[in-house]
Short mmCIF file of C-alpha atoms in Angstrom, two decimals:
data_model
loop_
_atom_site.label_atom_id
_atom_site.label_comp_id
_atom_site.label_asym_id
_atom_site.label_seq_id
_atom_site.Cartn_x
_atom_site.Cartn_y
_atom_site.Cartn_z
CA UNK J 1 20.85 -86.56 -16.16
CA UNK J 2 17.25 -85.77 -16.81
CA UNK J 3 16.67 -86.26 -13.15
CA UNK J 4 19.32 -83.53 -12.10
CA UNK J 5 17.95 -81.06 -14.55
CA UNK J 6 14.77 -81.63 -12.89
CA UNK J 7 16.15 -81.31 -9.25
CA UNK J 8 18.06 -78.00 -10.29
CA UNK J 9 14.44 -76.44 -12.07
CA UNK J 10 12.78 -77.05 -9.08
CA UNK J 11 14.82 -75.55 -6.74
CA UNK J 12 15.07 -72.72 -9.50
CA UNK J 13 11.18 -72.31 -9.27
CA UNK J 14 10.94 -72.64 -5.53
CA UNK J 15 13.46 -69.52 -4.93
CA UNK J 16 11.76 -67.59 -7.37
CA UNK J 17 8.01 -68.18 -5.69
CA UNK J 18 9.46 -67.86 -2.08
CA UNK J 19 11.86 -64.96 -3.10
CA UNK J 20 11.49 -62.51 -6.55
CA UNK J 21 14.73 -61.06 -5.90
CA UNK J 22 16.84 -63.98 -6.57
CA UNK J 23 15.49 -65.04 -9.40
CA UNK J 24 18.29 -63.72 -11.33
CA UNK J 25 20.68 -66.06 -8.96
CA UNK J 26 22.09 -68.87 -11.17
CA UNK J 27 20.70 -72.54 -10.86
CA UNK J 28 23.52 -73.83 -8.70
CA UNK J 29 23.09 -71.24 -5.83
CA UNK J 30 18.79 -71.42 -6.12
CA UNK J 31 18.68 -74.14 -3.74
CA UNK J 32 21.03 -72.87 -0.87
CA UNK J 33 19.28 -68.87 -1.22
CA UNK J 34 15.67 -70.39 -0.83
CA UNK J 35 14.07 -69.31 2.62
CA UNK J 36 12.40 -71.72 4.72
CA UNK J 37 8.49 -71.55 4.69
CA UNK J 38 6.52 -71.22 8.07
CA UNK J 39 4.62 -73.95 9.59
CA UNK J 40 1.31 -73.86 10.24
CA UNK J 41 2.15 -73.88 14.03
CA UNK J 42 3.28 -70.85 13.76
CA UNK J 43 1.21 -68.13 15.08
CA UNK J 44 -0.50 -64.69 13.75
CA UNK J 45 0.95 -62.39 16.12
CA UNK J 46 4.81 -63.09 14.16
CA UNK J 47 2.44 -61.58 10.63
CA UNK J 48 1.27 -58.53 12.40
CA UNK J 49 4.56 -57.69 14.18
CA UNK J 50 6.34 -57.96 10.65
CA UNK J 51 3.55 -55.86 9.39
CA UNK J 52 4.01 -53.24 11.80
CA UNK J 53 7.54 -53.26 11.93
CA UNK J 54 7.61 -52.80 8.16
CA UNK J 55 4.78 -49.81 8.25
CA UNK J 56 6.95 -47.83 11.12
CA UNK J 57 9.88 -48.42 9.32
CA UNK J 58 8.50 -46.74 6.31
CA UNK J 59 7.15 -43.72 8.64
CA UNK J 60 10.47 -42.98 9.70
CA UNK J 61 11.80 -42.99 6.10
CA UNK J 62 9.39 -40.54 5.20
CA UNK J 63 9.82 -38.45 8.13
CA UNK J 64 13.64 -38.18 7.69
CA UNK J 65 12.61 -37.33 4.04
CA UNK J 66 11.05 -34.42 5.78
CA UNK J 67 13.33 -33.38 8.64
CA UNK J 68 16.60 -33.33 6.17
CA UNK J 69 15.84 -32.49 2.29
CA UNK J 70 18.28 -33.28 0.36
CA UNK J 71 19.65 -29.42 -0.89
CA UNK J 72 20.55 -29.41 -4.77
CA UNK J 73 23.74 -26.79 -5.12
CA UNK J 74 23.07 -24.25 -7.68
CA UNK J 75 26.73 -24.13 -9.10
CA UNK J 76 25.49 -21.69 -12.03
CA UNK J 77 24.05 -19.28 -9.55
CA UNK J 78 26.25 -16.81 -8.74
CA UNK J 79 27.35 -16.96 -12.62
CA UNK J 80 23.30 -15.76 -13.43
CA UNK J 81 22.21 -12.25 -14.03
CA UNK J 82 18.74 -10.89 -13.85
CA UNK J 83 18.50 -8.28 -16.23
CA UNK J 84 14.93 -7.37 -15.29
CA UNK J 85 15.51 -6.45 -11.45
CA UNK J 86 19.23 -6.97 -10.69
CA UNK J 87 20.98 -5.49 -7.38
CA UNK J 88 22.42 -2.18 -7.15
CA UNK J 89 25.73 -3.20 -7.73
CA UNK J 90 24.55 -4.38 -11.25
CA UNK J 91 22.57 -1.52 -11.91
CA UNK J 92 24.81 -0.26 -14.95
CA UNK J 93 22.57 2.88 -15.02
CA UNK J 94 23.00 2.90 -11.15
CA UNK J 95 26.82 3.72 -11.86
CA UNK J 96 26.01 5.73 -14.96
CA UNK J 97 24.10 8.42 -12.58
CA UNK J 98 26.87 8.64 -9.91
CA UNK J 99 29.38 8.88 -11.85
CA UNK J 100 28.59 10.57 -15.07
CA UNK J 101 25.27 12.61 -13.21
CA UNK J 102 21.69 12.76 -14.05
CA UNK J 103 22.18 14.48 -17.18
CA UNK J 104 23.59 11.24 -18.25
CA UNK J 105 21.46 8.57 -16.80
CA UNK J 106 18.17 11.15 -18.09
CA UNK J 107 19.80 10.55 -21.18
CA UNK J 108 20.28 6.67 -21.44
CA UNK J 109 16.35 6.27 -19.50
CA UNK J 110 14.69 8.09 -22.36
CA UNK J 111 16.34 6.22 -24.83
CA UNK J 112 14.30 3.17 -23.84
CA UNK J 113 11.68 4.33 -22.10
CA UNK J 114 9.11 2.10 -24.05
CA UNK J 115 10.76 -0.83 -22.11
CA UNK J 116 9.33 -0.90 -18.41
CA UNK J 117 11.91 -2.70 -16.78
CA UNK J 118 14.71 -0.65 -18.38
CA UNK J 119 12.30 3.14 -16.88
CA UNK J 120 12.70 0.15 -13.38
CA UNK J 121 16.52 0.55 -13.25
CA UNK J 122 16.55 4.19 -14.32
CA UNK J 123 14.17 4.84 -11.56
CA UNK J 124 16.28 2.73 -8.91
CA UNK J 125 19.15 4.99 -9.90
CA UNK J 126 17.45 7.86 -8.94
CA UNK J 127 16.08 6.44 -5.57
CA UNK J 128 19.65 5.36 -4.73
CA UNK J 129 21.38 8.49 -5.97
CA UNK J 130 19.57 10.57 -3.80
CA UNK J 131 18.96 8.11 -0.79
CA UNK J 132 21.02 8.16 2.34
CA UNK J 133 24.65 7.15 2.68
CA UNK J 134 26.30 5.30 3.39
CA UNK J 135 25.91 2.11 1.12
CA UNK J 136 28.01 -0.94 0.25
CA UNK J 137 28.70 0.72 -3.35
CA UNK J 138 31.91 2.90 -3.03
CA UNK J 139 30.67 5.35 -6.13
CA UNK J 140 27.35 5.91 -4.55
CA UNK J 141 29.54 6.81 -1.08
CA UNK J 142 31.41 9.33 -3.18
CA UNK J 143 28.03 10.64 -4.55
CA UNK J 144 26.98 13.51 -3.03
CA UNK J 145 22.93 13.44 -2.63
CA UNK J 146 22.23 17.47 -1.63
CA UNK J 147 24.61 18.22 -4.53
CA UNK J 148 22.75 15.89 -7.09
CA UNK J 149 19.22 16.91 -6.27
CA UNK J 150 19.98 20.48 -6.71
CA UNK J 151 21.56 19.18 -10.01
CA UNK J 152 18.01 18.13 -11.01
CA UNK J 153 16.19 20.56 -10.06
CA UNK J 154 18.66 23.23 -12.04
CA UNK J 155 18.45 21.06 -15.14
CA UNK J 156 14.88 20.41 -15.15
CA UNK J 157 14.89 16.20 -14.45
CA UNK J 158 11.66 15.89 -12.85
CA UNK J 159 9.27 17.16 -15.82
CA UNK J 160 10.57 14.22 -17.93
CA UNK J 161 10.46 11.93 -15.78
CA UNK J 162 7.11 12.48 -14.63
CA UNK J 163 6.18 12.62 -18.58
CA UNK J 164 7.09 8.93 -18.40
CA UNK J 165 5.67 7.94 -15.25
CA UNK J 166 2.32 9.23 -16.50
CA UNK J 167 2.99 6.67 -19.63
CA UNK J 168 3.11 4.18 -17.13
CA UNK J 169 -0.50 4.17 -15.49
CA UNK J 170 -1.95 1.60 -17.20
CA UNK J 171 -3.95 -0.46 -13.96
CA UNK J 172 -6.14 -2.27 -16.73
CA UNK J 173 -2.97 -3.43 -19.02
CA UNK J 174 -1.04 -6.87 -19.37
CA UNK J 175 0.95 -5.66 -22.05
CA UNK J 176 4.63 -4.71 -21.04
CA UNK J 177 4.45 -1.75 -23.14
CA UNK J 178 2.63 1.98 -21.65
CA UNK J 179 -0.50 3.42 -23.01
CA UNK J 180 -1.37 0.54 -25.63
CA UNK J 181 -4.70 0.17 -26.19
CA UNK J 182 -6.47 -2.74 -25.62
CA UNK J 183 -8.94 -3.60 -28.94
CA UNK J 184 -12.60 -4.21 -27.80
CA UNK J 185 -14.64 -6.67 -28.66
CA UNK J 186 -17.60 -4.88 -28.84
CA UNK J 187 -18.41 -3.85 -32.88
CA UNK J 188 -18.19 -0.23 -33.76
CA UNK J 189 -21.19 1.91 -33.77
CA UNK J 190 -21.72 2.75 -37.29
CA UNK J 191 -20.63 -0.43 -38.76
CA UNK J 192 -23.24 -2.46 -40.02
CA UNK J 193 -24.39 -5.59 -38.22
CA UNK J 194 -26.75 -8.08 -39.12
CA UNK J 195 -29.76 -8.80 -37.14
CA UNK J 196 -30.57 -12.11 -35.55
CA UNK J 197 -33.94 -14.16 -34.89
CA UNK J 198 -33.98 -12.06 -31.68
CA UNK J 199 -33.95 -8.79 -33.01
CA UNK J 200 -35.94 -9.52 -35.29
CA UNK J 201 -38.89 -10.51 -33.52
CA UNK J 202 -41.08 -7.54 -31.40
CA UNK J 203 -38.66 -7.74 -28.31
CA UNK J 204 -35.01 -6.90 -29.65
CA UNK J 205 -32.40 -8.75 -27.44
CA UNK J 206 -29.05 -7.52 -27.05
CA UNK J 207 -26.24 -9.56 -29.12
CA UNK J 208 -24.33 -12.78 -27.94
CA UNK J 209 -21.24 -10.72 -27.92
CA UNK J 210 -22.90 -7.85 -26.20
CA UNK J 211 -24.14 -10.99 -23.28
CA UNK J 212 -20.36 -11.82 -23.24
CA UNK J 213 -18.73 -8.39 -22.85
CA UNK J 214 -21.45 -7.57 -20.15
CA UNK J 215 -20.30 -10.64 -18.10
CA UNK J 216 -16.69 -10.37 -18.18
CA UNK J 217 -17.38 -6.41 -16.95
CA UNK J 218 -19.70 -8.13 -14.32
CA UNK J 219 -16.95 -10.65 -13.48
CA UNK J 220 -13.92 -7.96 -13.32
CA UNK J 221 -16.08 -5.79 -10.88
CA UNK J 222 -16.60 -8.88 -8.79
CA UNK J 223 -12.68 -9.16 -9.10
CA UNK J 224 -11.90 -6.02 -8.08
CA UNK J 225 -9.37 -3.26 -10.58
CA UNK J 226 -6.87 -5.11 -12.91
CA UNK J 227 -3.71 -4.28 -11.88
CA UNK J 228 -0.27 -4.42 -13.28
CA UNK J 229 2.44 -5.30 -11.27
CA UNK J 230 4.87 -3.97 -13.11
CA UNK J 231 4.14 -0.77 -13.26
CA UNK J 232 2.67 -0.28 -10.46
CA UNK J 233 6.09 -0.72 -8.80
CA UNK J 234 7.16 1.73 -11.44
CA UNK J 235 4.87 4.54 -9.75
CA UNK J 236 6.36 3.21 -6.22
CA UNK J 237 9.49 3.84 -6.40
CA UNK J 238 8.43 7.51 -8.46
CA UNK J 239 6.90 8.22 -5.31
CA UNK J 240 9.62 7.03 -3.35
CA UNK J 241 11.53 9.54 -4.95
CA UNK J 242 9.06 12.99 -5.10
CA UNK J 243 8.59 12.07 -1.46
CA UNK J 244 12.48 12.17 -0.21
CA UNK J 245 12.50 15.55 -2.38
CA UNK J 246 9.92 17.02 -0.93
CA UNK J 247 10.46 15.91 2.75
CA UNK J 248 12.34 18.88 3.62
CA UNK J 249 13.11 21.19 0.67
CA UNK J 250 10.00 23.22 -0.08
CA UNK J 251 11.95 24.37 -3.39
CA UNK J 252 10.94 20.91 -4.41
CA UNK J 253 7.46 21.01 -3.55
CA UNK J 254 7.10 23.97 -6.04
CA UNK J 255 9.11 22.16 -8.61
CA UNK J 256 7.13 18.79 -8.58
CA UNK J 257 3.78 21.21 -8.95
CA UNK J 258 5.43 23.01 -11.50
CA UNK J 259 6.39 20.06 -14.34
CA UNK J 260 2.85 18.60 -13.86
CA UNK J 261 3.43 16.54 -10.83
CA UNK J 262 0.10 17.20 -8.92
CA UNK J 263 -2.02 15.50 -12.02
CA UNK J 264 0.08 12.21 -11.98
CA UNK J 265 0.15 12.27 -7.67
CA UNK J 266 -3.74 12.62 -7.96
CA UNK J 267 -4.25 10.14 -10.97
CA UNK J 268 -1.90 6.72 -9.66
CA UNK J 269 -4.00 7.59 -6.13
CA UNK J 270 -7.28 7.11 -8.16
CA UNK J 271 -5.97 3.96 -10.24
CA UNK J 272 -4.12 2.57 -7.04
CA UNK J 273 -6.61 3.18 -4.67
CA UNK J 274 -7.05 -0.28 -3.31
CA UNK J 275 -3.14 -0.46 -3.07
CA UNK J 276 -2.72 0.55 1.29
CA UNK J 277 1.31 0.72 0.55
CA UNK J 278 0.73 3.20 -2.71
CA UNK J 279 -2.27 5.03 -1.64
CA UNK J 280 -0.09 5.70 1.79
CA UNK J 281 2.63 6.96 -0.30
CA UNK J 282 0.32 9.46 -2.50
CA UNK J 283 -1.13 11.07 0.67
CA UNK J 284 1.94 11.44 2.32
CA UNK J 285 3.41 13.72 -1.00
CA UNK J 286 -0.32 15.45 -0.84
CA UNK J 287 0.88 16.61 3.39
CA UNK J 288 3.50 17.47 2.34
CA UNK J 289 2.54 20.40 -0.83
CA UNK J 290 -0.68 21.23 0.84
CA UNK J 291 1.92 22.52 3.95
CA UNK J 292 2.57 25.33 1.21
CA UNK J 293 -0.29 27.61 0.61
CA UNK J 294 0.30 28.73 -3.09
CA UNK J 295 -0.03 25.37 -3.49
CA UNK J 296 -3.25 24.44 -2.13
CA UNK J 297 -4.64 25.91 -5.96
CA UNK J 298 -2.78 23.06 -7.88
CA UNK J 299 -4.16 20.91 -5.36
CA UNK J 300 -7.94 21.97 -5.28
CA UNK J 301 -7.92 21.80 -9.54
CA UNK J 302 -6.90 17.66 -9.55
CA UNK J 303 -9.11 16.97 -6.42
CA UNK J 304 -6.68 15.87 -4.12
CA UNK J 305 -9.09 15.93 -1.39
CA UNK J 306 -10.65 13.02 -2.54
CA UNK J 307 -8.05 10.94 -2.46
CA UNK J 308 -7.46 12.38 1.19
CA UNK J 309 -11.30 11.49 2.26
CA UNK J 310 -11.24 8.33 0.64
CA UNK J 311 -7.92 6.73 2.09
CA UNK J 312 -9.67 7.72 5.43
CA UNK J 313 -12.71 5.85 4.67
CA UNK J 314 -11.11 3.19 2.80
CA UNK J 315 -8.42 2.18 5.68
CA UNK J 316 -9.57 3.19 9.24
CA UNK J 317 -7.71 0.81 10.96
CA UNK J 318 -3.79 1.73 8.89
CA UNK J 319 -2.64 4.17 11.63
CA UNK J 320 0.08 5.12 9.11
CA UNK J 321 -2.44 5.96 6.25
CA UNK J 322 -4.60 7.93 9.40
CA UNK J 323 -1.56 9.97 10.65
CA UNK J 324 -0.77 10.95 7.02
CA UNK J 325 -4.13 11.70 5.87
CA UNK J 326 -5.19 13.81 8.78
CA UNK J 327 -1.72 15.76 8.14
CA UNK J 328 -2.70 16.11 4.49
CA UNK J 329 -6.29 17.18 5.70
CA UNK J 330 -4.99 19.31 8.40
CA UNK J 331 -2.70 21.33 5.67
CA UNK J 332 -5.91 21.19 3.26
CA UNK J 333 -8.29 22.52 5.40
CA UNK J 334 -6.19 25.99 6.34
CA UNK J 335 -8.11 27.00 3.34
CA UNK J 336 -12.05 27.48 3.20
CA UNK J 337 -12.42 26.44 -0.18
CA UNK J 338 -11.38 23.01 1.13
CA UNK J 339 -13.69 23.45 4.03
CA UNK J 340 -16.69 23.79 1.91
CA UNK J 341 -15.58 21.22 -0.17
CA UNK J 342 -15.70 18.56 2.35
CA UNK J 343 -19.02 19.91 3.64
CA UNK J 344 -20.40 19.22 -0.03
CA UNK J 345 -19.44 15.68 0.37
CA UNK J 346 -21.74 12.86 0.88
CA UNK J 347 -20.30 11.69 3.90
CA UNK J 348 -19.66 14.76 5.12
CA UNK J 349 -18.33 15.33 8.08
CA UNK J 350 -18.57 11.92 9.34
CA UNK J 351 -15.32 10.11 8.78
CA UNK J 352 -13.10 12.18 10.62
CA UNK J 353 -15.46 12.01 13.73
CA UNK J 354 -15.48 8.49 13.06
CA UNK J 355 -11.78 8.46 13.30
CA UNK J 356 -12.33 10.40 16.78
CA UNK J 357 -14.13 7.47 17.93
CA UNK J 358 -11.73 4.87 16.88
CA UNK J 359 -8.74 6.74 17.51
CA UNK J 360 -9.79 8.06 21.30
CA UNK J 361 -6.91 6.65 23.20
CA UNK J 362 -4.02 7.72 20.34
CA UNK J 363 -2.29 10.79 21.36
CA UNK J 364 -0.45 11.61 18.10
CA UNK J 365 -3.58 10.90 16.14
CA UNK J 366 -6.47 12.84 18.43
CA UNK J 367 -3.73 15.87 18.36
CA UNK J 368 -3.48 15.85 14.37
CA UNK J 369 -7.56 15.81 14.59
CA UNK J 370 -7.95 18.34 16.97
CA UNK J 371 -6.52 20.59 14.75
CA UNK J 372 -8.63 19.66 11.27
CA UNK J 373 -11.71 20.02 13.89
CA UNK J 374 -10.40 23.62 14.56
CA UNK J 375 -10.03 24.21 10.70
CA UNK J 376 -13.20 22.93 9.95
CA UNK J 377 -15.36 24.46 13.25
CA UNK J 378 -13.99 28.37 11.68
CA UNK J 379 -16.79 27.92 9.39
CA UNK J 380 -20.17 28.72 10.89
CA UNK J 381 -21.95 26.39 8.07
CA UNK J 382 -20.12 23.85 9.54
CA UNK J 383 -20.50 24.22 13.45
CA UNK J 384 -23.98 23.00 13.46
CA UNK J 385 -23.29 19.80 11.76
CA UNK J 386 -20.57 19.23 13.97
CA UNK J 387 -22.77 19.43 16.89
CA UNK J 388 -25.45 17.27 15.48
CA UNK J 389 -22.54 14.17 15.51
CA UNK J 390 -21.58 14.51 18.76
CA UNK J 391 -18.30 16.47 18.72
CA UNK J 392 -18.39 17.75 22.02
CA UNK J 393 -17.85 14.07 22.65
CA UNK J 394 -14.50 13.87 20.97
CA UNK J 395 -13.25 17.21 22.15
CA UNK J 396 -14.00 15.45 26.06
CA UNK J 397 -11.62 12.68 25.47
CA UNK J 398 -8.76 14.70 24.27
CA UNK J 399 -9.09 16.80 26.97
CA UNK J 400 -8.72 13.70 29.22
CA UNK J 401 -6.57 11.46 26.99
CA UNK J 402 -3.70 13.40 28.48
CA UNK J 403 -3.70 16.37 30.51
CA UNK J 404 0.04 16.50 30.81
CA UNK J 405 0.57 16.73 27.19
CA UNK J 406 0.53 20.76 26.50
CA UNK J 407 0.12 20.03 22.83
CA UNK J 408 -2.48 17.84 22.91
CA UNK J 409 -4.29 20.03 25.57
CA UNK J 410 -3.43 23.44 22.96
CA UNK J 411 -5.06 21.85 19.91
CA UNK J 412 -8.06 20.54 22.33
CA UNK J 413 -8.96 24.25 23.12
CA UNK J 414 -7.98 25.40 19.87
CA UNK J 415 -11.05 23.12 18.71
CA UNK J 416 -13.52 24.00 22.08
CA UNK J 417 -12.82 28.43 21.08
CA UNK J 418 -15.26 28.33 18.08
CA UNK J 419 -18.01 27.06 19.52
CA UNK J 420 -17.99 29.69 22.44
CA UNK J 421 -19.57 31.95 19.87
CA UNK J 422 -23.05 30.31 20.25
CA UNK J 423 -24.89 30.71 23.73
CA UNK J 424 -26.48 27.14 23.23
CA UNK J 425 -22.99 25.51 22.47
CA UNK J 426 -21.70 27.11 25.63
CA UNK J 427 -24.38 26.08 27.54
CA UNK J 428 -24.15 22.43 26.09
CA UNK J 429 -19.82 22.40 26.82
CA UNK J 430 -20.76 23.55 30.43
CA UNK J 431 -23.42 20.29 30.63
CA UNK J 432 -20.89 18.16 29.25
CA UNK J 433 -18.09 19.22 31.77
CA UNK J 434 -15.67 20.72 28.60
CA UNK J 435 -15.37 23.75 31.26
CA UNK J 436 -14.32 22.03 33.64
CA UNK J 437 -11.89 20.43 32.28
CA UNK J 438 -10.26 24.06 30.18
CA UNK J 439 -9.84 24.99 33.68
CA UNK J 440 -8.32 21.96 34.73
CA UNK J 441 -5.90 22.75 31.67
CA UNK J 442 -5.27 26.18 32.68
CA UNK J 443 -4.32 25.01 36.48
CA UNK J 444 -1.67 22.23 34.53
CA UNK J 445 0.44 24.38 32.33
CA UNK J 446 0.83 27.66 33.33
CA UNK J 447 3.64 28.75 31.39
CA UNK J 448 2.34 27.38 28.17
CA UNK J 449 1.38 30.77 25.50
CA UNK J 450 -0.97 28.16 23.54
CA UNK J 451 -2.80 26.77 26.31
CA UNK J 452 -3.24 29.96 27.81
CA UNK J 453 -4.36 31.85 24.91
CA UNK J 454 -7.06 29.46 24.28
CA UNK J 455 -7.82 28.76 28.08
CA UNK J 456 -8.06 32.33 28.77
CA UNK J 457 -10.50 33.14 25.98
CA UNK J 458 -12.48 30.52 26.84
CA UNK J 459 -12.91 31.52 30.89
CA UNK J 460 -13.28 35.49 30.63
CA UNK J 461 -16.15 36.85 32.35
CA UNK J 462 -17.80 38.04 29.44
CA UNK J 463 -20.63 36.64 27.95
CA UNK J 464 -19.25 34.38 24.92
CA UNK J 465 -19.62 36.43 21.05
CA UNK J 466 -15.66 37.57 20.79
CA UNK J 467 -14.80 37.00 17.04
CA UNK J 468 -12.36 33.73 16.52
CA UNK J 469 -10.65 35.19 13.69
CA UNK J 470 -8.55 37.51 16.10
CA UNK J 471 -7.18 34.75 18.10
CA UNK J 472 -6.28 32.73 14.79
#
């Protein structure tokens, strides 16, 4: 009996050395489940096979891990709400201003107009409300937009509204509330501090909070502005909506100057400025009020022109932010005041050449700039500089960019006419071959009045000193 026992525990401990997982097999099956060791005879090339065998194996476990996830279903998902940004067709105050009009949904966003995300949805009613048709929402379909804009403009929506979006421009906030100040951590002037070892000795050093506020401003410039998301997309999707009204209804463009608008345009393109999608958006709205000249006041007061000049400098290369800034300078510069304005500027001059340069082979663009050149050229302050930067350069390749184009060509020699006036810029456009190539102009469209109102001042006999002004 003892000897059995024995037998049985060593065949026990043999299959659970050779083998860990049967160790849980009972004693009578131990024997029969223990493999058979290898001989010594045996060679090293059946270990590395195994080996590799076992290592590619494993590879192509974890590669089918990553070819085929495994994809969880979401059964709560379509069940889920979110009541920060949800869809239009959850939008309750989406449905409240189609169907009940703005009167009503004016009424429901003021009542929580503290609350960001709730101004969000009021907004996005708006946007929709007035977008274009037609949608997947049957009440928007049956919303009219003409009629509902005209409803807001006769019941005065915009001034509120852009009372709240000025609320909103908070670049330097976290807090999810508008306009709350942030306490500093710098002591108050007049309260009374106690002086260290530092101060007290003959060189006075600034405090250790004073060291630490100094280095977080040092570390935030580094940085860049502090930005809120949240309401920045707030001011998006205002300017979605002064845009669309202002695109083609100039009793709008009146309107939005009117309740203040100009101040909050001019004010989220200062905080936004490093924002391409926003800043775009601001100098689009700017084109489009500077295209009306009793405008061009409430523009001048909020310096809008700076926003214009520094979009230009900021993002040469955004073709979309070009096109719309040269039509908001184009539209700017009809007026002098604007002219001199830009001539006081550091830069100057310069960008928009600059922009001639980089822009040579862009037809839109070089006929947009052809025509600010022409605005700014009517000044004689101004002709001199122009001169000095090589302009006569990027009047040559818009006379040559093209010479099919009759627009193009027009707002070339709309740009060449002022500087007939001087002798020496004559004599410098006839070096350069400008002359040349007016005539060429003249030869190509015939039967164009611009081309040949220009052309033909340019190429009269007379000596060159006829005043611009009458040909303006």
């Amino acid at each position: 009996m003892p000897a059995k026992a024995n037998g049985e525990a060593q065949g026990l401990l043999t299959s659970v050395v050779v083998d860990g997982r049967n160790s849980d097999a009972s004693p009578r099956e131990a024997p029969a489940a223990a493999p058979r060791l290898p001989s010594r005879s045996s060679n090293n090339h059946s270990r590395s096979s195994s080996s590799h065998a076992a290592a590619s194996k494993a590879a192509a476990r974890k590669a089918s891990r990553r070819a085929a996830p495994r994809e969880i279903e979401d059964s709560t998902a379509r069940s889920r709400r979110l009541l920060i940004s949800p869809e239009d067709q959850e939008n309750q105050l989406l449905k409240i201003a189609c169907v009940h009009g703005p009167a009503a949904l004016l009424t429901c966003l003021l009542s929580r107009q503290d609350v960001w995300w709730w101004v969000r949805m009021g907004l996005r009613a708006v946007e929709v409300a007035i977008g274009p048709r037609p949608t997947d929402i049957p009440y928007v379909d049956e919303c009219d937009p003409t009629a509902y804009a005209q409803e807001m403009i006769e019941m005065g929506f915009m001034e509120p509204l852009v009372a709240v979006l000025l609320a909103y421009i908070a670049p330097d906030s976290y807090t999810q509330s508008p306009r709350r100040a942030r306490p500093s951590i710098l002591p108050a002037a007049d309260e009374p501090q106690q002086p260290t070892d530092a101060q007290k000795g003959p060189a006075a050093a600034p405090t250790a909070l004073a060291n630490i506020h100094q280095q977080q401003q040092q570390q935030q410039a580094a940085k860049g502005p502090r930005v809120n998301l949240n309401f920045m997309e707030l001011q998006t999707i205002g300017l979605k909506i002064v845009e669309r009204l202002v695109t083609d209804d100039v009793q709008w463009r009146t309107e939005i100057c009117r309740v203040g608008g100009v101040p909050w345009l001019c004010e989220v393109g200062r905080e936004y400025r490093e924002r391409a999608a926003v800043l775009s958006r601001v100098v689009g709205v700017i084109a489009f009020l500077a295209a009306e000249e009793p405008l061009e006041v409430f523009l001048q007061r909020h310096d809008a022109l700076d926003r214009v000049l520094y979009a230009i400098c900021a993002f040469p290369d955004d073709r979309e932010m070009v096109t719309k800034a040269l039509l908001a300078l184009l539209n700017l510069t009809k007026a002098q005041g604007h002219v001199l304005e830009v001539m006081e500027r550091d830069l100057g001059l310069l960008p928009v050449l600059v922009l001639g340069r980089h822009w040579h082979l862009d037809v839109a663009i070089m006929t947009i700039l052809c025509g600010v050149l022409a605005h700014l050229a009517s000044n004689p302050s101004s002709r001199q500089t122009l001169v000095d930067n090589n302009i006569f350069d990027t009047l040559k390749s818009a006379l040559r960019l093209d010479t099919a184009n009759a627009t193009l060509q027009a707002a070339a020699l709309k740009a060449v006419v002022p500087f007939a006036l001087n002798k020496d810029f004559w004599t410098k456009m006839e070096e350069e071959g400008i002359i040349d190539l007016v005539a060429a102009a003249l030869v190509e469209h015939p039967t164009d009045v611009a081309v040949m109102k220009y052309g033909e001042f340019l190429m009269r006999p007379e000596k060159p000193g006829r005043c611009f002004t009458a040909l303006s």
